[in-house]
Amino acid sequence: GPTYYRGWYHLFYQYNPASAVWGNITWGHAVSLDLVHWFYLPLAMVPDNWYDANGVWTGSATILPDGRLAMLYTGSTAELVQVQNLAVPADPDDPLLLKWVKYESNPVLVPPPGIAPRDFRDPTTAWYVPSESAWRIAIGSKNDSQRHAGIALVYRTSDFLSYELLPGVLHSVAGTGMWECVDFYPVSTESATGLDTSAAAGPGVKHVLKASLDDDRHDYYAIGTYEAATNAWVPDDPEKDVGIGLRYDYGMFYASKTFYDPVKQRRVLWGWIGETDSERTDLRKGWASLQTLPRTVLLDHKTGSNLIQWPVDDVETLRSGSQEFSNVSIPAGSVVPLMRVILRMMQVDIVAEFGVNKSALAGAVDAVVGYNCSTSGGAAGRGVLGPFGLLVLADDDLSEQTAVYFYFVRSSDGSISTHFCHDELRHARPLALLVLSHLSQTTS
């Protein structure tokens, strides 16, 4: 339930106050003035009713035109049925939103016919449809009778108390399974500013549909056209549909959520990182998982077929110094040390630009057209057009290293595309920053 309310950014998050493992899910609460420095507040909501006895799960905030806030969230009932509930601030004038009141007639939604009791969760932020004088929300589910299809159901409401299930589904993709944490929002095809969730479809606006796939625990999105009159969203490229095409992030990144920031007119993306630590380790350290740095999300106007993400500009305030290296020549097959990281340095932000020798590109007639980051064998496998990039963590003999690298792929028509990968096969502790090249020549 991330949102901006009366001068504060709010992050509500699933949290077990009693342990570092799953269970007793409540809503933790943190606030910030800049999306960088955060203050922890008391728990916002706890499982204290029959309709959320087994957890206050994922929800979304909607800011109404008069400034009021409506929070819809999934509750897991005493019988483990997933239902949707309404909560509102106890004091709308409190910018910190310290106390919440759950609607006395919760739940406001239960699984409709044909939907399994445990396949109905995670309502989206609502968007307004002027022609109906009503709001709509989407909820994730699946339909195993249609080839294990992931689906997004749409409900209409005028007061957030009573709801009407619209015919059909917003979208469905066979073989993708349960859609969790569905997100649905507009992006501009003309400007570099974010759009409010209720921005109308039409010229200059596309809509992004994103789902977190319960089957493989990754976040997928697609860009398409939304038609409110028919309650349908159609992807621009069916081959890159939700769950079978683009991902926000190719690392450990899941259960993401965006919100519109009216102050800077931007859409901000949060993502949850569930680490690879064992439960035993989590219990010993006393916590588990973290949130990514918030990112701004825009349509890539150059391609029109994907999103561009970048850390919010507020992170600039974290920089305390810099060091620049330029005109560094990197011979083929070499690893060039750039700097020895100071041991007390906790974080490093790297901006790198590589220039590839044109003769190397021209001479590379053959290349692996079907290159894939996941199946390439990592940064150690030398190819015609890569890899080249950074060993951000390495020891002196390179027995330990973490590579972040590029690989060029030449297609049958002669054009070149770029893959951006990371290799943790020899994951290392922080010691050094080096530049690697398996091209015939690069400079950086």
mmCIF file of N, CA, C and O in Angstrom, residues 134-213:
data_model
loop_
_atom_site.group_PDB
_atom_site.id
_atom_site.type_symbol
_atom_site.label_atom_id
_atom_site.label_comp_id
_atom_site.label_asym_id
_atom_site.label_seq_id
_atom_site.Cartn_x
_atom_site.Cartn_y
_atom_site.Cartn_z
ATOM 1 N N ALA A 134 -17.780 6.196 -11.730
ATOM 2 C CA ALA A 134 -17.438 5.083 -10.845
ATOM 3 C C ALA A 134 -15.961 4.751 -10.965
ATOM 4 O O ALA A 134 -15.279 5.172 -11.909
ATOM 5 N N TRP A 135 -15.489 3.982 -9.978
ATOM 6 C CA TRP A 135 -14.111 3.525 -9.940
ATOM 7 C C TRP A 135 -14.035 2.051 -10.322
ATOM 8 O O TRP A 135 -15.024 1.322 -10.233
ATOM 9 N N ARG A 136 -12.855 1.644 -10.753
ATOM 10 C CA ARG A 136 -12.617 0.239 -11.036
ATOM 11 C C ARG A 136 -11.342 -0.226 -10.335
ATOM 12 O O ARG A 136 -10.393 0.547 -10.181
ATOM 13 N N ILE A 137 -11.339 -1.484 -9.929
ATOM 14 C CA ILE A 137 -10.134 -2.116 -9.386
ATOM 15 C C ILE A 137 -9.956 -3.460 -10.087
ATOM 16 O O ILE A 137 -10.916 -4.043 -10.610
ATOM 17 N N ALA A 138 -8.726 -3.944 -10.102
ATOM 18 C CA ALA A 138 -8.431 -5.272 -10.641
ATOM 19 C C ALA A 138 -7.899 -6.149 -9.514
ATOM 20 O O ALA A 138 -7.216 -5.666 -8.605
ATOM 21 N N ILE A 139 -8.213 -7.436 -9.593
ATOM 22 C CA ILE A 139 -7.775 -8.411 -8.597
ATOM 23 C C ILE A 139 -7.221 -9.625 -9.325
ATOM 24 O O ILE A 139 -7.798 -10.088 -10.317
ATOM 25 N N GLY A 140 -6.099 -10.158 -8.853
ATOM 26 C CA GLY A 140 -5.463 -11.286 -9.506
ATOM 27 C C GLY A 140 -6.095 -12.617 -9.154
ATOM 28 O O GLY A 140 -6.604 -12.814 -8.047
ATOM 29 N N SER A 141 -6.032 -13.551 -10.112
ATOM 30 C CA SER A 141 -6.540 -14.906 -9.893
ATOM 31 C C SER A 141 -5.987 -15.816 -10.988
ATOM 32 O O SER A 141 -5.049 -15.445 -11.701
ATOM 33 N N LYS A 142 -6.579 -16.992 -11.123
ATOM 34 C CA LYS A 142 -6.187 -17.916 -12.185
ATOM 35 C C LYS A 142 -7.387 -18.753 -12.590
ATOM 36 O O LYS A 142 -8.392 -18.819 -11.874
ATOM 37 N N ASN A 143 -7.277 -19.392 -13.756
ATOM 38 C CA ASN A 143 -8.327 -20.266 -14.265
ATOM 39 C C ASN A 143 -7.665 -21.519 -14.820
ATOM 40 O O ASN A 143 -7.186 -21.522 -15.948
ATOM 41 N N ASP A 144 -7.624 -22.570 -14.011
ATOM 42 C CA ASP A 144 -6.956 -23.794 -14.433
ATOM 43 C C ASP A 144 -7.710 -24.521 -15.540
ATOM 44 O O ASP A 144 -7.122 -25.338 -16.259
ATOM 45 N N SER A 145 -8.993 -24.227 -15.692
ATOM 46 C CA SER A 145 -9.761 -24.865 -16.769
ATOM 47 C C SER A 145 -9.404 -24.289 -18.132
ATOM 48 O O SER A 145 -9.724 -24.867 -19.160
ATOM 49 N N GLN A 146 -8.740 -23.142 -18.144
ATOM 50 C CA GLN A 146 -8.277 -22.532 -19.393
ATOM 51 C C GLN A 146 -6.755 -22.596 -19.456
ATOM 52 O O GLN A 146 -6.052 -21.587 -19.492
ATOM 53 N N ARG A 147 -6.247 -23.805 -19.417
ATOM 54 C CA ARG A 147 -4.808 -24.056 -19.554
ATOM 55 C C ARG A 147 -3.986 -23.281 -18.531
ATOM 56 O O ARG A 147 -3.006 -22.647 -18.852
ATOM 57 N N HIS A 148 -4.423 -23.337 -17.281
ATOM 58 C CA HIS A 148 -3.658 -22.745 -16.178
ATOM 59 C C HIS A 148 -3.404 -21.259 -16.451
ATOM 60 O O HIS A 148 -2.288 -20.746 -16.300
ATOM 61 N N ALA A 149 -4.463 -20.570 -16.837
ATOM 62 C CA ALA A 149 -4.335 -19.167 -17.232
ATOM 63 C C ALA A 149 -4.301 -18.243 -16.025
ATOM 64 O O ALA A 149 -5.067 -18.410 -15.072
ATOM 65 N N GLY A 150 -3.429 -17.264 -16.062
ATOM 66 C CA GLY A 150 -3.466 -16.169 -15.108
ATOM 67 C C GLY A 150 -4.474 -15.138 -15.587
ATOM 68 O O GLY A 150 -4.568 -14.870 -16.790
ATOM 69 N N ILE A 151 -5.252 -14.566 -14.666
ATOM 70 C CA ILE A 151 -6.301 -13.630 -15.055
ATOM 71 C C ILE A 151 -6.349 -12.446 -14.093
ATOM 72 O O ILE A 151 -5.874 -12.520 -12.967
ATOM 73 N N ALA A 152 -6.930 -11.356 -14.600
ATOM 74 C CA ALA A 152 -7.194 -10.181 -13.774
ATOM 75 C C ALA A 152 -8.683 -9.864 -13.865
ATOM 76 O O ALA A 152 -9.197 -9.556 -14.951
ATOM 77 N N LEU A 153 -9.381 -9.984 -12.733
ATOM 78 C CA LEU A 153 -10.801 -9.646 -12.661
ATOM 79 C C LEU A 153 -10.961 -8.157 -12.398
ATOM 80 O O LEU A 153 -10.118 -7.544 -11.737
ATOM 81 N N VAL A 154 -12.038 -7.558 -12.896
ATOM 82 C CA VAL A 154 -12.278 -6.127 -12.695
ATOM 83 C C VAL A 154 -13.627 -5.918 -12.017
ATOM 84 O O VAL A 154 -14.649 -6.488 -12.436
ATOM 85 N N TYR A 155 -13.616 -5.080 -10.980
ATOM 86 C CA TYR A 155 -14.832 -4.713 -10.266
ATOM 87 C C TYR A 155 -15.067 -3.203 -10.378
ATOM 88 O O TYR A 155 -14.111 -2.427 -10.439
ATOM 89 N N ARG A 156 -16.351 -2.837 -10.386
ATOM 90 C CA ARG A 156 -16.738 -1.423 -10.434
ATOM 91 C C ARG A 156 -17.385 -1.033 -9.113
ATOM 92 O O ARG A 156 -18.155 -1.797 -8.524
ATOM 93 N N THR A 157 -17.066 0.174 -8.633
ATOM 94 C CA THR A 157 -17.653 0.677 -7.395
ATOM 95 C C THR A 157 -17.785 2.190 -7.462
ATOM 96 O O THR A 157 -16.971 2.867 -8.088
ATOM 97 N N SER A 158 -18.797 2.708 -6.810
ATOM 98 C CA SER A 158 -18.963 4.164 -6.729
ATOM 99 C C SER A 158 -18.656 4.691 -5.340
ATOM 100 O O SER A 158 -18.469 5.888 -5.143
ATOM 101 N N ASP A 159 -18.595 3.773 -4.340
ATOM 102 C CA ASP A 159 -18.412 4.215 -2.960
ATOM 103 C C ASP A 159 -17.390 3.393 -2.182
ATOM 104 O O ASP A 159 -17.184 3.623 -0.987
ATOM 105 N N PHE A 160 -16.739 2.412 -2.814
ATOM 106 C CA PHE A 160 -15.765 1.512 -2.200
ATOM 107 C C PHE A 160 -16.387 0.597 -1.141
ATOM 108 O O PHE A 160 -15.677 -0.092 -0.412
ATOM 109 N N LEU A 161 -17.730 0.581 -1.097
ATOM 110 C CA LEU A 161 -18.438 -0.288 -0.156
ATOM 111 C C LEU A 161 -19.138 -1.436 -0.873
ATOM 112 O O LEU A 161 -19.126 -2.575 -0.410
ATOM 113 N N SER A 162 -19.760 -1.138 -2.011
ATOM 114 C CA SER A 162 -20.425 -2.163 -2.811
ATOM 115 C C SER A 162 -19.763 -2.240 -4.177
ATOM 116 O O SER A 162 -19.315 -1.221 -4.722
ATOM 117 N N TYR A 163 -19.720 -3.468 -4.733
ATOM 118 C CA TYR A 163 -18.946 -3.711 -5.948
ATOM 119 C C TYR A 163 -19.727 -4.573 -6.934
ATOM 120 O O TYR A 163 -20.525 -5.425 -6.536
ATOM 121 N N GLU A 164 -19.432 -4.351 -8.208
ATOM 122 C CA GLU A 164 -20.042 -5.141 -9.292
ATOM 123 C C GLU A 164 -18.929 -5.764 -10.119
ATOM 124 O O GLU A 164 -18.039 -5.067 -10.612
ATOM 125 N N LEU A 165 -18.964 -7.086 -10.260
ATOM 126 C CA LEU A 165 -17.988 -7.776 -11.096
ATOM 127 C C LEU A 165 -18.347 -7.562 -12.561
ATOM 128 O O LEU A 165 -19.453 -7.896 -12.995
ATOM 129 N N LEU A 166 -17.432 -7.005 -13.347
ATOM 130 C CA LEU A 166 -17.693 -6.759 -14.756
ATOM 131 C C LEU A 166 -17.543 -8.040 -15.567
ATOM 132 O O LEU A 166 -16.758 -8.927 -15.206
ATOM 133 N N PRO A 167 -18.279 -8.156 -16.666
ATOM 134 C CA PRO A 167 -18.195 -9.375 -17.489
ATOM 135 C C PRO A 167 -16.785 -9.574 -18.036
ATOM 136 O O PRO A 167 -16.060 -8.618 -18.313
ATOM 137 N N GLY A 168 -16.431 -10.840 -18.217
ATOM 138 C CA GLY A 168 -15.129 -11.162 -18.779
ATOM 139 C C GLY A 168 -14.011 -10.881 -17.802
ATOM 140 O O GLY A 168 -14.199 -10.798 -16.584
ATOM 141 N N VAL A 169 -12.807 -10.720 -18.345
ATOM 142 C CA VAL A 169 -11.628 -10.396 -17.536
ATOM 143 C C VAL A 169 -10.872 -9.274 -18.223
ATOM 144 O O VAL A 169 -11.010 -9.060 -19.439
ATOM 145 N N LEU A 170 -10.093 -8.544 -17.445
ATOM 146 C CA LEU A 170 -9.264 -7.493 -18.039
ATOM 147 C C LEU A 170 -8.289 -8.100 -19.029
ATOM 148 O O LEU A 170 -8.080 -7.583 -20.130
ATOM 149 N N HIS A 171 -7.689 -9.222 -18.628
ATOM 150 C CA HIS A 171 -6.764 -9.928 -19.520
ATOM 151 C C HIS A 171 -6.507 -11.316 -18.957
ATOM 152 O O HIS A 171 -6.683 -11.567 -17.764
ATOM 153 N N SER A 172 -6.071 -12.207 -19.826
ATOM 154 C CA SER A 172 -5.790 -13.587 -19.453
ATOM 155 C C SER A 172 -4.646 -14.103 -20.313
ATOM 156 O O SER A 172 -4.598 -13.815 -21.515
ATOM 157 N N VAL A 173 -3.738 -14.855 -19.700
ATOM 158 C CA VAL A 173 -2.624 -15.452 -20.440
ATOM 159 C C VAL A 173 -2.481 -16.910 -20.008
ATOM 160 O O VAL A 173 -2.213 -17.193 -18.840
ATOM 161 N N ALA A 174 -2.676 -17.814 -20.950
ATOM 162 C CA ALA A 174 -2.604 -19.252 -20.654
ATOM 163 C C ALA A 174 -1.208 -19.636 -20.188
ATOM 164 O O ALA A 174 -0.196 -19.084 -20.634
ATOM 165 N N GLY A 175 -1.161 -20.587 -19.251
ATOM 166 C CA GLY A 175 0.100 -21.153 -18.810
ATOM 167 C C GLY A 175 0.864 -20.341 -17.795
ATOM 168 O O GLY A 175 1.934 -20.759 -17.356
ATOM 169 N N THR A 176 0.334 -19.183 -17.391
ATOM 170 C CA THR A 176 1.087 -18.329 -16.466
ATOM 171 C C THR A 176 0.684 -18.517 -15.010
ATOM 172 O O THR A 176 1.353 -18.007 -14.112
ATOM 173 N N GLY A 177 -0.395 -19.216 -14.742
ATOM 174 C CA GLY A 177 -0.775 -19.517 -13.373
ATOM 175 C C GLY A 177 -1.257 -18.310 -12.600
ATOM 176 O O GLY A 177 -1.593 -17.266 -13.156
ATOM 177 N N MET A 178 -1.290 -18.452 -11.273
ATOM 178 C CA MET A 178 -1.844 -17.433 -10.397
ATOM 179 C C MET A 178 -1.130 -16.092 -10.545
ATOM 180 O O MET A 178 0.089 -16.007 -10.424
ATOM 181 N N TRP A 179 -1.925 -15.030 -10.787
ATOM 182 C CA TRP A 179 -1.398 -13.670 -10.855
ATOM 183 C C TRP A 179 -1.540 -13.017 -9.485
ATOM 184 O O TRP A 179 -2.651 -12.797 -8.999
ATOM 185 N N GLU A 180 -0.410 -12.721 -8.858
ATOM 186 C CA GLU A 180 -0.413 -11.993 -7.600
ATOM 187 C C GLU A 180 -0.051 -10.522 -7.856
ATOM 188 O O GLU A 180 0.537 -10.184 -8.878
ATOM 189 N N CYS A 181 -0.376 -9.685 -6.890
ATOM 190 C CA CYS A 181 0.086 -8.293 -6.895
ATOM 191 C C CYS A 181 -0.055 -7.639 -8.264
ATOM 192 O O CYS A 181 0.874 -6.990 -8.776
ATOM 193 N N VAL A 182 -1.226 -7.788 -8.881
ATOM 194 C CA VAL A 182 -1.466 -7.167 -10.184
ATOM 195 C C VAL A 182 -1.356 -5.647 -10.055
ATOM 196 O O VAL A 182 -1.806 -5.054 -9.070
ATOM 197 N N ASP A 183 -0.723 -5.027 -11.036
ATOM 198 C CA ASP A 183 -0.629 -3.569 -11.099
ATOM 199 C C ASP A 183 -1.075 -3.132 -12.483
ATOM 200 O O ASP A 183 -0.779 -3.805 -13.485
ATOM 201 N N PHE A 184 -1.800 -2.015 -12.544
ATOM 202 C CA PHE A 184 -2.356 -1.537 -13.807
ATOM 203 C C PHE A 184 -2.298 -0.017 -13.802
ATOM 204 O O PHE A 184 -2.904 0.611 -12.929
ATOM 205 N N TYR A 185 -1.559 0.560 -14.742
ATOM 206 C CA TYR A 185 -1.370 2.006 -14.705
ATOM 207 C C TYR A 185 -1.032 2.554 -16.103
ATOM 208 O O TYR A 185 -0.516 1.834 -16.964
ATOM 209 N N PRO A 186 -1.296 3.849 -16.322
ATOM 210 C CA PRO A 186 -1.017 4.467 -17.621
ATOM 211 C C PRO A 186 0.397 5.030 -17.696
ATOM 212 O O PRO A 186 0.987 5.409 -16.684
ATOM 213 N N VAL A 187 0.924 5.081 -18.909
ATOM 214 C CA VAL A 187 2.203 5.739 -19.181
ATOM 215 C C VAL A 187 2.025 6.623 -20.410
ATOM 216 O O VAL A 187 1.252 6.307 -21.318
ATOM 217 N N SER A 188 2.747 7.725 -20.427
ATOM 218 C CA SER A 188 2.633 8.671 -21.527
ATOM 219 C C SER A 188 3.546 8.272 -22.679
ATOM 220 O O SER A 188 4.706 7.905 -22.471
ATOM 221 N N THR A 189 3.024 8.372 -23.893
ATOM 222 C CA THR A 189 3.835 8.125 -25.087
ATOM 223 C C THR A 189 4.461 9.410 -25.607
ATOM 224 O O THR A 189 5.192 9.386 -26.596
ATOM 225 N N GLU A 190 4.183 10.532 -24.935
ATOM 226 C CA GLU A 190 4.628 11.828 -25.446
ATOM 227 C C GLU A 190 5.525 12.602 -24.494
ATOM 228 O O GLU A 190 6.327 13.431 -24.933
ATOM 229 N N SER A 191 5.403 12.383 -23.180
ATOM 230 C CA SER A 191 6.165 13.172 -22.228
ATOM 231 C C SER A 191 6.933 12.277 -21.267
ATOM 232 O O SER A 191 6.664 11.078 -21.166
ATOM 233 N N ALA A 192 7.886 12.886 -20.556
ATOM 234 C CA ALA A 192 8.714 12.157 -19.606
ATOM 235 C C ALA A 192 8.214 12.347 -18.184
ATOM 236 O O ALA A 192 8.997 12.327 -17.238
ATOM 237 N N THR A 193 6.933 12.531 -18.026
ATOM 238 C CA THR A 193 6.340 12.640 -16.696
ATOM 239 C C THR A 193 5.411 11.453 -16.461
ATOM 240 O O THR A 193 4.869 10.871 -17.402
ATOM 241 N N GLY A 194 5.225 11.121 -15.193
ATOM 242 C CA GLY A 194 4.322 10.042 -14.855
ATOM 243 C C GLY A 194 2.873 10.496 -14.953
ATOM 244 O O GLY A 194 2.582 11.690 -15.015
ATOM 245 N N LEU A 195 1.975 9.537 -14.957
ATOM 246 C CA LEU A 195 0.549 9.829 -15.063
ATOM 247 C C LEU A 195 -0.188 9.282 -13.850
ATOM 248 O O LEU A 195 0.138 8.212 -13.330
ATOM 249 N N ASP A 196 -1.200 10.034 -13.416
ATOM 250 C CA ASP A 196 -2.073 9.548 -12.357
ATOM 251 C C ASP A 196 -2.759 8.271 -12.821
ATOM 252 O O ASP A 196 -3.033 8.085 -14.011
ATOM 253 N N THR A 197 -3.057 7.399 -11.883
ATOM 254 C CA THR A 197 -3.648 6.102 -12.223
ATOM 255 C C THR A 197 -4.942 6.245 -13.003
ATOM 256 O O THR A 197 -5.295 5.372 -13.806
ATOM 257 N N SER A 198 -5.670 7.338 -12.784
ATOM 258 C CA SER A 198 -6.954 7.533 -13.460
ATOM 259 C C SER A 198 -6.837 8.248 -14.795
ATOM 260 O O SER A 198 -7.865 8.586 -15.409
ATOM 261 N N ALA A 199 -5.621 8.498 -15.283
ATOM 262 C CA ALA A 199 -5.468 9.132 -16.598
ATOM 263 C C ALA A 199 -6.162 8.287 -17.651
ATOM 264 O O ALA A 199 -5.975 7.070 -17.728
ATOM 265 N N ALA A 200 -6.981 8.930 -18.476
ATOM 266 C CA ALA A 200 -7.818 8.198 -19.428
ATOM 267 C C ALA A 200 -7.001 7.619 -20.570
ATOM 268 O O ALA A 200 -6.003 8.207 -21.017
ATOM 269 N N ALA A 201 -7.428 6.465 -21.050
ATOM 270 C CA ALA A 201 -6.819 5.877 -22.234
ATOM 271 C C ALA A 201 -7.145 6.735 -23.443
ATOM 272 O O ALA A 201 -8.148 7.448 -23.465
ATOM 273 N N GLY A 202 -6.304 6.667 -24.444
ATOM 274 C CA GLY A 202 -6.530 7.452 -25.643
ATOM 275 C C GLY A 202 -5.217 7.841 -26.282
ATOM 276 O O GLY A 202 -4.150 7.310 -25.928
ATOM 277 N N PRO A 203 -5.240 8.796 -27.221
ATOM 278 C CA PRO A 203 -4.007 9.232 -27.869
ATOM 279 C C PRO A 203 -2.994 9.729 -26.842
ATOM 280 O O PRO A 203 -3.319 10.481 -25.934
ATOM 281 N N GLY A 204 -1.773 9.263 -26.978
ATOM 282 C CA GLY A 204 -0.719 9.689 -26.076
ATOM 283 C C GLY A 204 -0.622 8.894 -24.796
ATOM 284 O O GLY A 204 0.221 9.195 -23.947
ATOM 285 N N VAL A 205 -1.469 7.874 -24.635
ATOM 286 C CA VAL A 205 -1.460 7.088 -23.391
ATOM 287 C C VAL A 205 -1.513 5.593 -23.714
ATOM 288 O O VAL A 205 -2.355 5.149 -24.493
ATOM 289 N N LYS A 206 -0.604 4.852 -23.114
ATOM 290 C CA LYS A 206 -0.645 3.394 -23.115
ATOM 291 C C LYS A 206 -0.865 2.928 -21.686
ATOM 292 O O LYS A 206 -0.700 3.693 -20.728
ATOM 293 N N HIS A 207 -1.231 1.676 -21.526
ATOM 294 C CA HIS A 207 -1.407 1.117 -20.180
ATOM 295 C C HIS A 207 -0.488 -0.087 -19.973
ATOM 296 O O HIS A 207 -0.342 -0.929 -20.868
ATOM 297 N N VAL A 208 0.105 -0.123 -18.795
ATOM 298 C CA VAL A 208 0.970 -1.230 -18.401
ATOM 299 C C VAL A 208 0.176 -2.182 -17.517
ATOM 300 O O VAL A 208 -0.497 -1.758 -16.578
ATOM 301 N N LEU A 209 0.242 -3.464 -17.833
ATOM 302 C CA LEU A 209 -0.342 -4.494 -16.985
ATOM 303 C C LEU A 209 0.800 -5.364 -16.480
ATOM 304 O O LEU A 209 1.603 -5.883 -17.257
ATOM 305 N N LYS A 210 0.888 -5.471 -15.177
ATOM 306 C CA LYS A 210 1.974 -6.233 -14.551
ATOM 307 C C LYS A 210 1.379 -7.276 -13.607
ATOM 308 O O LYS A 210 0.379 -7.037 -12.937
ATOM 309 N N ALA A 211 2.017 -8.438 -13.548
ATOM 310 C CA ALA A 211 1.599 -9.485 -12.619
ATOM 311 C C ALA A 211 2.830 -10.151 -12.031
ATOM 312 O O ALA A 211 3.856 -10.305 -12.700
ATOM 313 N N SER A 212 2.722 -10.534 -10.763
ATOM 314 C CA SER A 212 3.747 -11.342 -10.111
ATOM 315 C C SER A 212 3.295 -12.796 -10.212
ATOM 316 O O SER A 212 2.239 -13.147 -9.689
ATOM 317 N N LEU A 213 4.080 -13.618 -10.899
ATOM 318 C CA LEU A 213 3.667 -15.002 -11.135
ATOM 319 C C LEU A 213 4.030 -15.872 -9.936
ATOM 320 O O LEU A 213 5.212 -16.028 -9.603
#
